[in-house]
GROMACS .gro file of C-alpha atoms in nm:
model
  293
    1MET     CA    1   6.169   2.969  -4.326
    2PRO     CA    2   6.077   2.617  -4.446
    3GLN     CA    3   5.975   2.363  -4.183
    4LEU     CA    4   6.103   2.006  -4.157
    5ALA     CA    5   5.903   1.686  -4.135
    6ALA     CA    6   6.008   1.320  -4.146
    7PHE     CA    7   5.861   1.018  -4.322
    8PRO     CA    8   5.916   0.658  -4.197
    9LYS     CA    9   6.086   0.536  -4.514
   10ALA     CA   10   6.272   0.261  -4.328
   11PHE     CA   11   5.959   0.122  -4.166
   12MET     CA   12   5.703   0.102  -4.445
   13GLN     CA   13   5.687  -0.277  -4.445
   14ALA     CA   14   5.654  -0.285  -4.067
   15LEU     CA   15   5.385  -0.014  -4.054
   16CYS     CA   16   5.188  -0.105  -4.367
   17LYS     CA   17   5.227  -0.478  -4.428
   18ASP     CA   18   5.333  -0.703  -4.141
   19GLY     CA   19   5.240  -0.482  -3.845
   20THR     CA   20   5.567  -0.537  -3.661
   21MET     CA   21   5.579  -0.166  -3.572
   22THR     CA   22   5.289   0.038  -3.438
   23VAL     CA   23   5.226   0.399  -3.540
   24SER     CA   24   5.273   0.503  -3.177
   25GLU     CA   25   5.617   0.341  -3.179
   26TRP     CA   26   5.712   0.542  -3.490
   27ILE     CA   27   5.587   0.862  -3.326
   28ARG     CA   28   5.801   0.796  -3.019
   29LEU     CA   29   6.105   0.716  -3.235
   30ALA     CA   30   6.071   1.037  -3.435
   31ALA     CA   31   5.977   1.267  -3.145
   32PRO     CA   32   6.337   1.347  -3.033
   33LEU     CA   33   6.438   1.456  -3.385
   34ASP     CA   34   6.488   1.829  -3.452
   35ILE     CA   35   6.185   1.840  -3.681
   36ASP     CA   36   5.854   2.026  -3.680
   37GLY     CA   37   5.623   1.751  -3.803
   38LEU     CA   38   5.564   1.398  -3.926
   39GLU     CA   39   5.451   1.327  -4.280
   40TRP     CA   40   5.177   1.065  -4.270
   41TYR     CA   41   5.103   0.767  -4.495
   42ALA     CA   42   4.743   0.668  -4.566
   43GLY     CA   43   4.838   0.301  -4.582
   44PHE     CA   44   4.950   0.259  -4.220
   45LEU     CA   45   4.759  -0.050  -4.108
   46GLU     CA   46   4.613   0.124  -3.804
   47MET     CA   47   4.468   0.407  -4.016
   48ALA     CA   48   4.199   0.165  -4.140
   49ASP     CA   49   4.020   0.235  -3.810
   50LYS     CA   50   3.894   0.596  -3.823
   51LYS     CA   51   3.886   0.611  -3.445
   52ASN     CA   52   4.267   0.618  -3.455
   53TRP     CA   53   4.289   0.934  -3.663
   54LEU     CA   54   4.231   1.184  -3.383
   55ARG     CA   55   4.424   0.967  -3.137
   56PHE     CA   56   4.738   0.975  -3.350
   57ARG     CA   57   4.700   1.349  -3.410
   58LYS     CA   58   4.692   1.402  -3.034
   59GLU     CA   59   4.996   1.178  -2.981
   60VAL     CA   60   5.196   1.378  -3.236
   61GLU     CA   61   5.080   1.714  -3.099
   62ASP     CA   62   5.159   1.601  -2.743
   63HIS     CA   63   5.521   1.582  -2.861
   64GLY     CA   64   5.502   1.941  -2.986
   65LYS     CA   65   5.479   1.845  -3.354
   66VAL     CA   66   5.213   1.844  -3.626
   67ILE     CA   67   5.110   1.630  -3.924
   68PRO     CA   68   5.138   1.865  -4.224
   69MET     CA   69   5.135   1.626  -4.519
   70MET     CA   70   4.963   1.306  -4.627
   71CYS     CA   71   5.135   1.060  -4.860
   72CYS     CA   72   4.894   0.846  -5.061
   73SER     CA   73   4.892   0.685  -5.403
   74PRO     CA   74   4.579   0.711  -5.617
   75ASP     CA   75   4.591   0.525  -5.947
   76PHE     CA   76   4.408   0.753  -6.189
   77THR     CA   77   4.529   0.604  -6.518
   78HIS     CA   78   4.337   0.276  -6.507
   79PRO     CA   79   4.135   0.228  -6.828
   80ASP     CA   80   3.817   0.124  -6.645
   81VAL     CA   81   3.594   0.415  -6.542
   82LYS     CA   82   3.452   0.225  -6.241
   83PHE     CA   83   3.805   0.165  -6.113
   84ARG     CA   84   3.886   0.536  -6.148
   85GLU     CA   85   3.566   0.632  -5.965
   86LYS     CA   86   3.676   0.412  -5.674
   87GLU     CA   87   4.018   0.580  -5.676
   88ILE     CA   88   3.851   0.923  -5.663
   89ALA     CA   89   3.642   0.805  -5.367
   90LYS     CA   90   3.957   0.680  -5.194
   91GLN     CA   91   4.134   1.012  -5.258
   92LYS     CA   92   3.841   1.197  -5.100
   93GLU     CA   93   3.868   0.974  -4.793
   94TRP     CA   94   4.242   1.052  -4.776
   95ILE     CA   95   4.154   1.422  -4.794
   96ASP     CA   96   3.921   1.368  -4.498
   97MET     CA   97   4.202   1.184  -4.321
   98THR     CA   98   4.442   1.472  -4.382
   99HIS     CA   99   4.186   1.721  -4.253
  100THR     CA  100   4.118   1.519  -3.937
  101LEU     CA  101   4.492   1.489  -3.870
  102GLY     CA  102   4.529   1.867  -3.898
  103GLY     CA  103   4.725   1.858  -4.224
  104SER     CA  104   4.722   2.100  -4.515
  105TYR     CA  105   4.870   1.893  -4.801
  106CYS     CA  106   4.753   1.564  -4.949
  107ARG     CA  107   4.947   1.391  -5.226
  108VAL     CA  108   4.802   1.285  -5.557
  109LEU     CA  109   4.975   1.088  -5.830
  110SER     CA  110   4.897   1.026  -6.194
  111GLY     CA  111   4.876   0.648  -6.175
  112GLN     CA  112   5.062   0.349  -6.313
  113ARG     CA  113   5.236   0.359  -6.651
  114ARG     CA  114   5.044   0.080  -6.813
  115PRO     CA  115   5.206  -0.027  -7.143
  116GLU     CA  116   4.895   0.030  -7.353
  117LEU     CA  117   4.843   0.391  -7.238
  118SER     CA  118   4.939   0.685  -7.461
  119VAL     CA  119   5.072   1.008  -7.310
  120GLU     CA  120   4.766   1.205  -7.420
  121GLU     CA  121   4.524   0.949  -7.276
  122GLY     CA  122   4.712   0.924  -6.946
  123VAL     CA  123   4.738   1.300  -6.896
  124LYS     CA  124   4.365   1.343  -6.960
  125LEU     CA  125   4.263   1.059  -6.728
  126ALA     CA  126   4.486   1.182  -6.445
  127ALA     CA  127   4.390   1.550  -6.486
  128ASP     CA  128   4.018   1.470  -6.497
  129CYS     CA  129   4.042   1.263  -6.178
  130ILE     CA  130   4.246   1.529  -5.994
  131TYR     CA  131   3.997   1.797  -6.100
  132ALA     CA  132   3.718   1.574  -5.965
  133CYS     CA  133   3.887   1.584  -5.621
  134LEU     CA  134   3.983   1.952  -5.607
  135PRO     CA  135   3.650   2.106  -5.496
  136TYR     CA  136   3.633   1.851  -5.213
  137ALA     CA  137   3.988   1.939  -5.108
  138GLU     CA  138   3.924   2.313  -5.127
  139GLU     CA  139   3.617   2.285  -4.903
  140ARG     CA  140   3.840   2.130  -4.636
  141GLY     CA  141   4.133   2.367  -4.679
  142ILE     CA  142   4.355   2.096  -4.827
  143THR     CA  143   4.599   2.148  -5.115
  144LEU     CA  144   4.652   1.850  -5.346
  145ILE     CA  145   5.020   1.800  -5.426
  146LEU     CA  146   5.134   1.612  -5.736
  147GLU     CA  147   5.472   1.445  -5.690
  148ASN     CA  148   5.725   1.372  -5.963
  149HIS     CA  149   5.713   1.014  -5.846
  150TYR     CA  150   5.894   0.692  -5.931
  151LYS     CA  151   5.675   0.411  -5.808
  152ASP     CA  152   5.457   0.346  -5.506
  153ASP     CA  153   5.603   0.077  -5.282
  154PHE     CA  154   5.315  -0.154  -5.368
  155TRP     CA  155   5.259  -0.088  -5.742
  156GLU     CA  156   5.338  -0.316  -6.034
  157TYR     CA  157   5.428  -0.046  -6.290
  158PRO     CA  158   5.624   0.278  -6.243
  159GLU     CA  159   5.454   0.618  -6.233
  160PHE     CA  160   5.281   0.725  -6.555
  161ALA     CA  161   5.418   1.080  -6.520
  162GLN     CA  162   5.767   0.968  -6.417
  163LYS     CA  163   5.937   1.138  -6.711
  164MET     CA  164   5.988   1.513  -6.691
  165ASP     CA  165   5.803   1.606  -7.008
  166VAL     CA  166   5.496   1.403  -6.912
  167PHE     CA  167   5.499   1.536  -6.557
  168CYS     CA  168   5.521   1.896  -6.676
  169LYS     CA  169   5.243   1.834  -6.929
  170LEU     CA  170   5.019   1.710  -6.648
  171VAL     CA  171   5.111   1.999  -6.415
  172ASP     CA  172   5.045   2.249  -6.695
  173SER     CA  173   4.700   2.099  -6.751
  174ILE     CA  174   4.583   2.170  -6.393
  175HIS     CA  175   4.530   2.523  -6.262
  176HIS     CA  176   4.360   2.559  -5.926
  177SER     CA  177   4.429   2.750  -5.604
  178HIS     CA  178   4.447   2.422  -5.408
  179PHE     CA  179   4.685   2.235  -5.639
  180GLY     CA  180   5.064   2.235  -5.649
  181VAL     CA  181   5.379   2.025  -5.687
  182ASN     CA  182   5.558   1.811  -5.433
  183TYR     CA  183   5.914   1.816  -5.567
  184ASP     CA  184   6.137   1.512  -5.510
  185PRO     CA  185   6.487   1.555  -5.660
  186SER     CA  186   6.587   1.191  -5.613
  187ASN     CA  187   6.298   1.059  -5.820
  188THR     CA  188   6.428   1.256  -6.119
  189TYR     CA  189   6.744   1.043  -6.116
  190LEU     CA  190   6.525   0.734  -6.128
  191ALA     CA  191   6.385   0.871  -6.453
  192GLY     CA  192   6.742   0.915  -6.581
  193GLU     CA  193   6.697   1.294  -6.584
  194ASP     CA  194   6.834   1.610  -6.422
  195PRO     CA  195   6.657   1.718  -6.099
  196ILE     CA  196   6.767   2.082  -6.131
  197GLU     CA  197   6.626   2.106  -6.483
  198LEU     CA  198   6.293   1.973  -6.359
  199LEU     CA  199   6.292   2.208  -6.060
  200LYS     CA  200   6.348   2.512  -6.280
  201ARG     CA  201   6.057   2.404  -6.500
  202VAL     CA  202   5.811   2.373  -6.210
  203SER     CA  203   5.960   2.582  -5.925
  204ASN     CA  204   5.680   2.839  -5.936
  205ARG     CA  205   5.431   2.554  -5.871
  206VAL     CA  206   5.625   2.382  -5.588
  207VAL     CA  207   5.440   2.395  -5.254
  208THR     CA  208   5.612   2.106  -5.069
  209MET     CA  209   5.927   1.899  -5.109
  210HIS     CA  210   6.058   1.552  -5.032
  211ALA     CA  211   6.422   1.560  -4.922
  212SER     CA  212   6.622   1.246  -4.984
  213ASP     CA  213   6.945   1.148  -5.151
  214ARG     CA  214   7.056   0.868  -5.377
  215TYR     CA  215   7.390   0.723  -5.469
  216LEU     CA  216   7.499   0.494  -5.748
  217LYS     CA  217   7.593   0.148  -5.626
  218GLU     CA  218   7.750   0.071  -5.962
  219GLY     CA  219   7.781   0.211  -6.312
  220THR     CA  220   7.692   0.562  -6.426
  221ILE     CA  221   7.388   0.784  -6.466
  222GLU     CA  222   7.405   0.707  -6.837
  223ASP     CA  223   7.377   0.334  -6.757
  224LEU     CA  224   7.073   0.411  -6.544
  225ARG     CA  225   6.916   0.619  -6.822
  226LYS     CA  226   6.950   0.329  -7.066
  227GLU     CA  227   6.798   0.077  -6.825
  228GLU     CA  228   6.512   0.261  -6.660
  229GLY     CA  229   6.285   0.334  -6.952
  230GLY     CA  230   5.977   0.118  -6.886
  231ALA     CA  231   6.150  -0.114  -6.641
  232GLN     CA  232   5.939  -0.282  -6.376
  233GLY     CA  233   6.065  -0.295  -6.019
  234TYR     CA  234   6.300  -0.057  -5.840
  235ALA     CA  235   6.624   0.066  -5.995
  236LYS     CA  236   6.906  -0.173  -5.914
  237ARG     CA  237   7.185   0.083  -5.950
  238LEU     CA  238   7.048   0.350  -5.715
  239SER     CA  239   7.012   0.330  -5.339
  240HIS     CA  240   6.879   0.565  -5.071
  241GLY     CA  241   7.155   0.734  -4.876
  242GLU     CA  242   7.226   0.998  -4.616
  243ILE     CA  243   7.119   1.345  -4.728
  244GLY     CA  244   7.414   1.554  -4.838
  245LYS     CA  245   7.624   1.248  -4.924
  246GLY     CA  246   7.456   1.150  -5.251
  247LEU     CA  247   7.388   1.285  -5.598
  248ASN     CA  248   7.156   1.575  -5.512
  249ASP     CA  249   7.293   1.930  -5.520
  250TYR     CA  250   7.111   2.090  -5.227
  251ASP     CA  251   7.284   2.424  -5.283
  252ALA     CA  252   7.135   2.445  -5.630
  253ILE     CA  253   6.796   2.316  -5.510
  254PHE     CA  254   6.767   2.563  -5.222
  255THR     CA  255   6.897   2.852  -5.434
  256GLU     CA  256   6.610   2.798  -5.678
  257LEU     CA  257   6.346   2.743  -5.408
  258LYS     CA  258   6.456   3.055  -5.225
  259ARG     CA  259   6.446   3.251  -5.553
  260VAL     CA  260   6.076   3.170  -5.604
  261GLY     CA  261   5.986   3.242  -5.241
  262PHE     CA  262   5.932   2.884  -5.122
  263ASP     CA  263   5.836   2.883  -4.753
  264SER     CA  264   5.664   2.556  -4.677
  265TRP     CA  265   5.726   2.196  -4.570
  266ILE     CA  266   6.028   1.980  -4.656
  267SER     CA  267   5.974   1.617  -4.558
  268ILE     CA  268   6.271   1.385  -4.515
  269GLU     CA  269   6.258   1.044  -4.681
  270ASP     CA  270   6.562   0.886  -4.522
  271GLY     CA  271   6.679   0.667  -4.236
  272VAL     CA  272   6.686   0.338  -4.423
  273ASP     CA  273   7.013   0.264  -4.242
  274GLY     CA  274   6.882   0.360  -3.899
  275MET     CA  275   6.771   0.655  -3.691
  276ALA     CA  276   7.127   0.784  -3.652
  277GLN     CA  277   7.138   0.835  -4.029
  278LEU     CA  278   6.807   1.019  -4.015
  279GLU     CA  279   6.942   1.244  -3.737
  280ARG     CA  280   7.245   1.335  -3.953
  281SER     CA  281   7.016   1.415  -4.245
  282VAL     CA  282   6.808   1.643  -4.021
  283THR     CA  283   7.124   1.822  -3.909
  284PHE     CA  284   7.240   1.866  -4.269
  285LEU     CA  285   6.906   2.011  -4.380
  286ARG     CA  286   6.876   2.243  -4.079
  287LYS     CA  287   7.217   2.387  -4.163
  288LYS     CA  288   7.129   2.432  -4.531
  289ILE     CA  289   6.792   2.592  -4.454
  290SER     CA  290   6.962   2.840  -4.221
  291GLN     CA  291   7.217   2.914  -4.492
  292TYR     CA  292   6.957   2.997  -4.758
  293TRP     CA  293   6.672   3.138  -4.551
   0.00000   0.00000   0.00000
């Protein structure tokens, strides 16, 4: 049966930018939730001090939970080779961080969708950089997970592999025992595409999942599709919402994941309207997991 984790989506600014929340405070907030683990983010301010890594692992484990997944955002599509080498070095440090925290999965991305970059160039740059990290990850028992991503909170341009065809091209170019997909259905809407279609194209490569939901504040999906191609900044029409109340069809998602034998971590990206919302999302997902597994 899949296990549930939670990600502090509502507190990224506080944990990563202005320091108004400590990591220990987030751990204590999340501890009462009916979840099995906490997904980590490499950019938490306090993670800059390596002495904190084992301390935070112990704090989480003292609450009877684990840290299964690391969320980080390498930028592998930069045209400068020296920049890419630094990103590879950072990814290796994040792999070390994941290993120290007791995790098994560390995210990779393609990089930013810079206007001058062709699809072929971007896929090759990203695949080469991911392959450069895979032996290091394998040695430490870590699986690198490529997410169908929209945009890191702190990036200028959207994800290079945001569109389904580009994402699938990149996934198809990487074959390794310690590589898989982190599926996020909501991000597919931000590409103006169908999350179930994407899932069916990559379901046999999915090893982890981000659970969230989105709703349209105004207009239609067709309006979103017209606007989002190459747009900078976050989509204005879509907003995070309580899981089970938005656009995602979790019955269809879990039917397909169950069909391919998925039995791993689902991490909740929710709670932007408070911890009560996050609790309701946990309850919804627990019920659905029990229904399908």
